[in-house]
Structure formats: C-alpha cells, structure tokens
Short mmCIF file of C-alpha atoms in Angstrom, two decimals:
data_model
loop_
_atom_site.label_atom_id
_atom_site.label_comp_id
_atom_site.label_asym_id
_atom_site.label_seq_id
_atom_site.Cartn_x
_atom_site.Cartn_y
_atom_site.Cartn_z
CA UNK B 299 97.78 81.23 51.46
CA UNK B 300 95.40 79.49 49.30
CA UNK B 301 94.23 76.83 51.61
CA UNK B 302 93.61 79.93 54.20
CA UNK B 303 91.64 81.46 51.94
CA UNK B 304 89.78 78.57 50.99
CA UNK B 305 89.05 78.05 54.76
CA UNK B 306 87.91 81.86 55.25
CA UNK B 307 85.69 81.33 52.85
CA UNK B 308 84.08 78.15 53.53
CA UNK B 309 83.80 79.38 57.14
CA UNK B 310 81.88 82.53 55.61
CA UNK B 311 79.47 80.45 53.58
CA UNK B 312 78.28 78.51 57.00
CA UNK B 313 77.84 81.66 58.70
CA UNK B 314 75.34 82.86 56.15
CA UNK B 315 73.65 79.43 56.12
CA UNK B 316 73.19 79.91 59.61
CA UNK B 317 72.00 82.98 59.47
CA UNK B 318 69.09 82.00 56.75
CA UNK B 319 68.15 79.66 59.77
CA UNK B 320 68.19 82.06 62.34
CA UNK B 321 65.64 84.07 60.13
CA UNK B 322 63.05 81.86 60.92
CA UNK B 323 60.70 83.50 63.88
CA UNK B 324 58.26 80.87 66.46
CA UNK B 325 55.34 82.58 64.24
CA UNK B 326 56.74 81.45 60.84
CA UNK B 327 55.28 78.37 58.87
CA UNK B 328 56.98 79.29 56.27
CA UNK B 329 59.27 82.34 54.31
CA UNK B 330 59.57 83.30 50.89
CA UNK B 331 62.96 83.82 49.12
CA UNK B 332 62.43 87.61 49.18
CA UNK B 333 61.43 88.00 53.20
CA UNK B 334 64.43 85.99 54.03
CA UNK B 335 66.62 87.69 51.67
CA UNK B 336 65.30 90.85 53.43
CA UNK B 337 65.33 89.88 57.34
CA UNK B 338 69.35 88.32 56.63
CA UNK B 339 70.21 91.28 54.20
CA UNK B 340 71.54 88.85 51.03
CA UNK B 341 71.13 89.51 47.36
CA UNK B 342 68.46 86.62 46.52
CA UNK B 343 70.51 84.79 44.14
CA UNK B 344 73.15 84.08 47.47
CA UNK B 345 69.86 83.35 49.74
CA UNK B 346 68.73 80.73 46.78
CA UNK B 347 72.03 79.22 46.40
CA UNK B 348 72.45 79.09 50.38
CA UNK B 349 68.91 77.59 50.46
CA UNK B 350 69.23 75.10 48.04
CA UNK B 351 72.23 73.57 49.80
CA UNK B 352 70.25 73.94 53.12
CA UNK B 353 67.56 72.15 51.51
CA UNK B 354 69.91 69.38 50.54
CA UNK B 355 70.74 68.24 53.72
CA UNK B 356 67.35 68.51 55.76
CA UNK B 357 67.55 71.83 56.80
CA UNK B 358 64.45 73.92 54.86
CA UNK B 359 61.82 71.86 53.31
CA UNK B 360 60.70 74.14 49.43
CA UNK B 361 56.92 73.85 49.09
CA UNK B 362 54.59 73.86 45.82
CA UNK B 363 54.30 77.80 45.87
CA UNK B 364 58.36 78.44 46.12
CA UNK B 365 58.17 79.14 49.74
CA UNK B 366 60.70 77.73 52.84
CA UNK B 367 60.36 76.60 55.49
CA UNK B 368 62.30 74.26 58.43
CA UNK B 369 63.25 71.04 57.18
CA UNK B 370 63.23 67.67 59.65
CA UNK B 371 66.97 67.83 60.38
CA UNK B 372 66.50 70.79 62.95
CA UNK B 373 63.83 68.95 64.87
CA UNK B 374 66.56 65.99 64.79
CA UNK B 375 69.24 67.90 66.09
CA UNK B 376 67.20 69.29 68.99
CA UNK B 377 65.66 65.65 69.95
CA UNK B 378 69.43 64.71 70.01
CA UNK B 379 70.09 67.48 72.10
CA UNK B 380 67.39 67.08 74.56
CA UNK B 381 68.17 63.44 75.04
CA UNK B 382 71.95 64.09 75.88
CA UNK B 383 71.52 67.01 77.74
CA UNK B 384 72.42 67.10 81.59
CA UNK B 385 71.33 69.86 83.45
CA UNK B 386 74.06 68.61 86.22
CA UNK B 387 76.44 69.86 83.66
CA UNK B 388 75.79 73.06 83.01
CA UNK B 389 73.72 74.93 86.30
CA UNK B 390 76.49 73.81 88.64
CA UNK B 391 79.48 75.78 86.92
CA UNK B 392 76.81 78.70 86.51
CA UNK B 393 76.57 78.58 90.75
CA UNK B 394 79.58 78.95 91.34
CA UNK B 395 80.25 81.57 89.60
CA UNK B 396 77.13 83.25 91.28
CA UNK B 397 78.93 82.51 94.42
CA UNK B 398 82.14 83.91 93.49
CA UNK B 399 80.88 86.88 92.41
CA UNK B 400 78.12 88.03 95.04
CA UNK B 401 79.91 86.24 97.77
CA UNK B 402 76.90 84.28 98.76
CA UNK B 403 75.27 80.86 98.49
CA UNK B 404 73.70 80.24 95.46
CA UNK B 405 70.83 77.84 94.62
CA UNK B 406 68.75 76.14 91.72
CA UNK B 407 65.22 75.27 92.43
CA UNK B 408 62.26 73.71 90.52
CA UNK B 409 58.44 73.14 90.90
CA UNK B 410 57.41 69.87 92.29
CA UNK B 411 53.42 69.94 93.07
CA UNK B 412 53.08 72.71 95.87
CA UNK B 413 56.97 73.01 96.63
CA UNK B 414 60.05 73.78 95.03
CA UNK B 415 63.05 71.68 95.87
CA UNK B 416 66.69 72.37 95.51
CA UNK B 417 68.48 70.69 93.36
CA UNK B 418 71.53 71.72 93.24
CA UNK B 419 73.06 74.38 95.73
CA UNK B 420 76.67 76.30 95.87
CA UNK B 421 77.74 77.01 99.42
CA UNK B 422 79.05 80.24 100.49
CA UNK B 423 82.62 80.29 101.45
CA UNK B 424 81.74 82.66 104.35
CA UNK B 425 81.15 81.50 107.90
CA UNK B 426 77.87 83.23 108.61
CA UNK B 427 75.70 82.18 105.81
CA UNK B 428 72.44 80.29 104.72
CA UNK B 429 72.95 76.77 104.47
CA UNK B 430 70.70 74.95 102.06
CA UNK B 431 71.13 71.47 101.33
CA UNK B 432 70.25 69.69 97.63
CA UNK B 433 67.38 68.02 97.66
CA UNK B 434 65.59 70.21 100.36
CA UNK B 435 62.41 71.07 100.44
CA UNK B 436 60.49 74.60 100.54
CA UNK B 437 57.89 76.33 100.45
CA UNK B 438 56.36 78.03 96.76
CA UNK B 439 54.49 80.56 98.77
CA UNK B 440 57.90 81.91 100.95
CA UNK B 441 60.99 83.57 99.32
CA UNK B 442 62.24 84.30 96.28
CA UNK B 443 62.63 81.46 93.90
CA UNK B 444 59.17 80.36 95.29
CA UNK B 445 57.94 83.86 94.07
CA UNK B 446 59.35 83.35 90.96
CA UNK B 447 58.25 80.04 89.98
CA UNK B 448 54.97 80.66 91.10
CA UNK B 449 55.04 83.93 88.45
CA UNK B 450 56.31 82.28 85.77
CA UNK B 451 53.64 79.71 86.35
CA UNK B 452 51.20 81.99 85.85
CA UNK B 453 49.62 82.69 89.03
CA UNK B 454 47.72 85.89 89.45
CA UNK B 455 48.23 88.47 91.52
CA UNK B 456 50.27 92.47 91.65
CA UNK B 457 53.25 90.85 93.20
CA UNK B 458 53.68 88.03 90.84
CA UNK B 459 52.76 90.74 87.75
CA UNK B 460 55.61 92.59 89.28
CA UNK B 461 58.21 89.42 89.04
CA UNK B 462 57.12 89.58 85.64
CA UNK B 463 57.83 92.81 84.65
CA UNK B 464 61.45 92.92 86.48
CA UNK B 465 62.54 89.07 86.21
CA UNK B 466 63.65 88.56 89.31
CA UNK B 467 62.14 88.60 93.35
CA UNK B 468 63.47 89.48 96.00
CA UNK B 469 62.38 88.21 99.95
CA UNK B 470 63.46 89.81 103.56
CA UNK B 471 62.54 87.40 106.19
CA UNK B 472 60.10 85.49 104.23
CA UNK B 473 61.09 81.70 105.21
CA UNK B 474 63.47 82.55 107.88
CA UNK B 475 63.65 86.25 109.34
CA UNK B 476 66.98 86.48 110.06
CA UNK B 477 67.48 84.79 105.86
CA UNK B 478 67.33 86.99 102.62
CA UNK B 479 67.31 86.06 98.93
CA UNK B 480 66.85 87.26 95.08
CA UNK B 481 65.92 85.39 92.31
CA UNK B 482 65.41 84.93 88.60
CA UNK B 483 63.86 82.45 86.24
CA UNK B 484 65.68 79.96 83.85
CA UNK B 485 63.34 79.11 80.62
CA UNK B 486 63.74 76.38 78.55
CA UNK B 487 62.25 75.42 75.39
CA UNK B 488 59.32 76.79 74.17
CA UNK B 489 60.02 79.68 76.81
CA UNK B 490 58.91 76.90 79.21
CA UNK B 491 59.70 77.39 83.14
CA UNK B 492 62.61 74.77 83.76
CA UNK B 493 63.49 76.36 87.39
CA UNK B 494 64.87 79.31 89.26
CA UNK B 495 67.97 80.61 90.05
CA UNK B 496 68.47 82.27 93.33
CA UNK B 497 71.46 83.79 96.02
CA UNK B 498 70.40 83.82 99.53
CA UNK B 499 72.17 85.18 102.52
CA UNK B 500 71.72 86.48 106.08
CA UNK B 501 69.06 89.54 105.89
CA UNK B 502 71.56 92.22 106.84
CA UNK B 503 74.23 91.54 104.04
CA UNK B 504 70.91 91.92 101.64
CA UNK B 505 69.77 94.81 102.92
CA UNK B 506 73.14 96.46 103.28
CA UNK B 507 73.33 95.62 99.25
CA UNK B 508 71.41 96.36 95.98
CA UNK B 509 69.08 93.81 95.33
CA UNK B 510 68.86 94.74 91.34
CA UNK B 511 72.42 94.68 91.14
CA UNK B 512 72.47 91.58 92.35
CA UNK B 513 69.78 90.75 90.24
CA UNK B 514 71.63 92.01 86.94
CA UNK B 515 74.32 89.55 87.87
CA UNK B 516 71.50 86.78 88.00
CA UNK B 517 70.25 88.09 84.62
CA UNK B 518 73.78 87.59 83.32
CA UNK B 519 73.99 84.05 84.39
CA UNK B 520 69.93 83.18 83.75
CA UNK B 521 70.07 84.55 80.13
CA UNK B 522 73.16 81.96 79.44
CA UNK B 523 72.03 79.30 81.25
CA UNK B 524 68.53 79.52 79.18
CA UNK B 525 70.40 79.61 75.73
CA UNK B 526 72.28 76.26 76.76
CA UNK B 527 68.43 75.13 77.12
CA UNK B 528 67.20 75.92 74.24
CA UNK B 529 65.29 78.82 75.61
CA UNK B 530 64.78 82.67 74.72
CA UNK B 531 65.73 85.11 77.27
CA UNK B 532 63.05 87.63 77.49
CA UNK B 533 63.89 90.66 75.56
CA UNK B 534 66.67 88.92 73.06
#
C-alpha cells in the first residue's frame, strides 16, 4: 500500500514537471516564477521546488534576474528525436486507417520543385477505384493535395486563402475527370509544411458524399500525425 502510494505520488510530481514545461509558449525567452506559477495554476513554492529539480537535469536554464527559461536538454531530446524518426513508421498506419474508414484510397504527398510526389499510398479495397502508385508524380497546380501544398506554401490567391481558412481542399475532375479527392495538410516542426494527406476516389462516390465530413476524418488523422512530428495543429 505504501509502495503504491509512493508510486502515485512520484507519478504526480512528473506530471507537474511536465506541465511547468508545457507552460513555455514559441514567443517566450524566458518566464518568471510567478507567470508560470499562474499559466500551470501551482502555489510558487511547488513551481520553485519543481523548477529547481528541472533545472538540475537540463531542463530550464535560471538567469541573473530569477527568471526561467528552456534549458539544453529539450533541444537534445528533439535532435534525438528528429534523427531517429521515420516517417515510414508512422503515415502508413495513419492510411490505412483513412482507408478503412472512408472506404477509399488514401495518399501522402510532398513538394518536390513544381510537383508533389506520392510517397506513400493505401489502396482501396474496392474494385472501382483510383489507383495511385508510390513514387508517382503529379501535378501542384491539379487536385487536392496539390492545392494544399501549394496553400500552405504560401501562394497567393482566394482559393488558396480559402484552403487556409478550412484546412483541407477538395477537387472534382481536376487531374482526371472521371477522379475526385480531399485533402489536408500535415505540419511539422516549427508549423513547417512536411506534406499532405489526401483520399481520392471515382468523382461520383465524392459527390454522392460530404466532402467536410470526410475532411473532419482527415483532420482527425492530420492533427495526430502532426503531434508525432513535432508540429502544432492549427487551433490546439
């Protein structure tokens, strides 16, 4: 009973050093005791004890005046991430269950110069469907993960301020007219572009459906897929 205790409260203590770190915003150099205390809701004798033992071990950095702020082991952490990090191990799993749930292909894509290419694609298990192989090429201009890309890039234009505003795009005919597809963006650090995730079917299915359901299911699955980047989903 002891021991469980013990455990409870050790696990408690980590969750409020965690939450002193999550406390830090892009726009922060650095935090004083009391505006952490107040953004994680501590008395400021637990944020200074909680901060002292962050301090210890790399986490916050104290400076001359009293104030906090990140410490190098963070910045470690995330190199160490980004260096083992495969995105063939996480956007695959991610497709298919894009596929199982809309019941239609479903496709990564990312910018290379004036194209996007494919690189890694869930077939559809039905027998009418859009076949897209990994590795293919297509245009940025036509369909929707091209419209995305090229919004999230920053290109001008109502249409691409529109993608903006909804997170996703959605195309009837664009590349092929008999070919349909929606699409949402994937960020990654930084809230850096890293590519687009899209479901694409024959144009009657698509216009027989919802595209911004489908696109809340994309949502779903782009908002996960950008924390296991390291990214922010817009709006969290």
């Amino acid at each position: 009973m002891g021991e469980t205790m013990a455990n409870e409260g050790g696990v408690a203590a980590v969750e409020r050093a965690l939450t002193i770190l999550d406390a830090f915003r892009e726009s922060d150099q650095s935090l004083t005791l009391t505006e952490i205390s107040k953004r994680v809701g501590f008395y400021k004798s637990t944020t200074l004890r909680l901060a002292e033992s962050l301090e210890k071990f790399g986490y916050l950095r104290r400076l001359e005046d009293g104030a906090f702020r990140l410490g190098p082991k963070p910045l470690f952490l995330g190199s160490l991430y980004q260096r083992h990090f495969r995105l063939a191990e996480f956007v695959p799993p991610v497709l298919r269950q894009i596929a199982a749930e809309l019941n239609e292909g479903a496709s990564f894509f990312v910018r290379e110069n004036d194209q996007r290419v494919c690189v890694h694609r869930v077939e559809s298990a039905r027998a009418i469907r859009d076949v897209i192989h990994e590795g293919m090429r297509l245009p940025l201009e036509l369909g929707a993960a091209g419209h995305v890309i090229m919004a999230f890039g920053g290109q001008p234009g109502a249409r691409y301020d529109q993608v903006r505003r909804d997170l996703f795009s959605a195309s009837f005919g664009e590349r092929d007219p008999e070919i349909a597809a929606v699409a949402s963006p994937v960020f990654a650090v930084g809230e850096r572009l890293a590519g687009a995730l899209s479901v694409s079917g024959p144009r009657y299915r698509f216009e027989q459906a919802d595209p911004r359901q489908m696109a809340e299911v994309l949502h779903r699955h782009s908002a996960a897929l950008t924390g296991a980047l390291g990214g922010v989903w817009p709006g969290r």
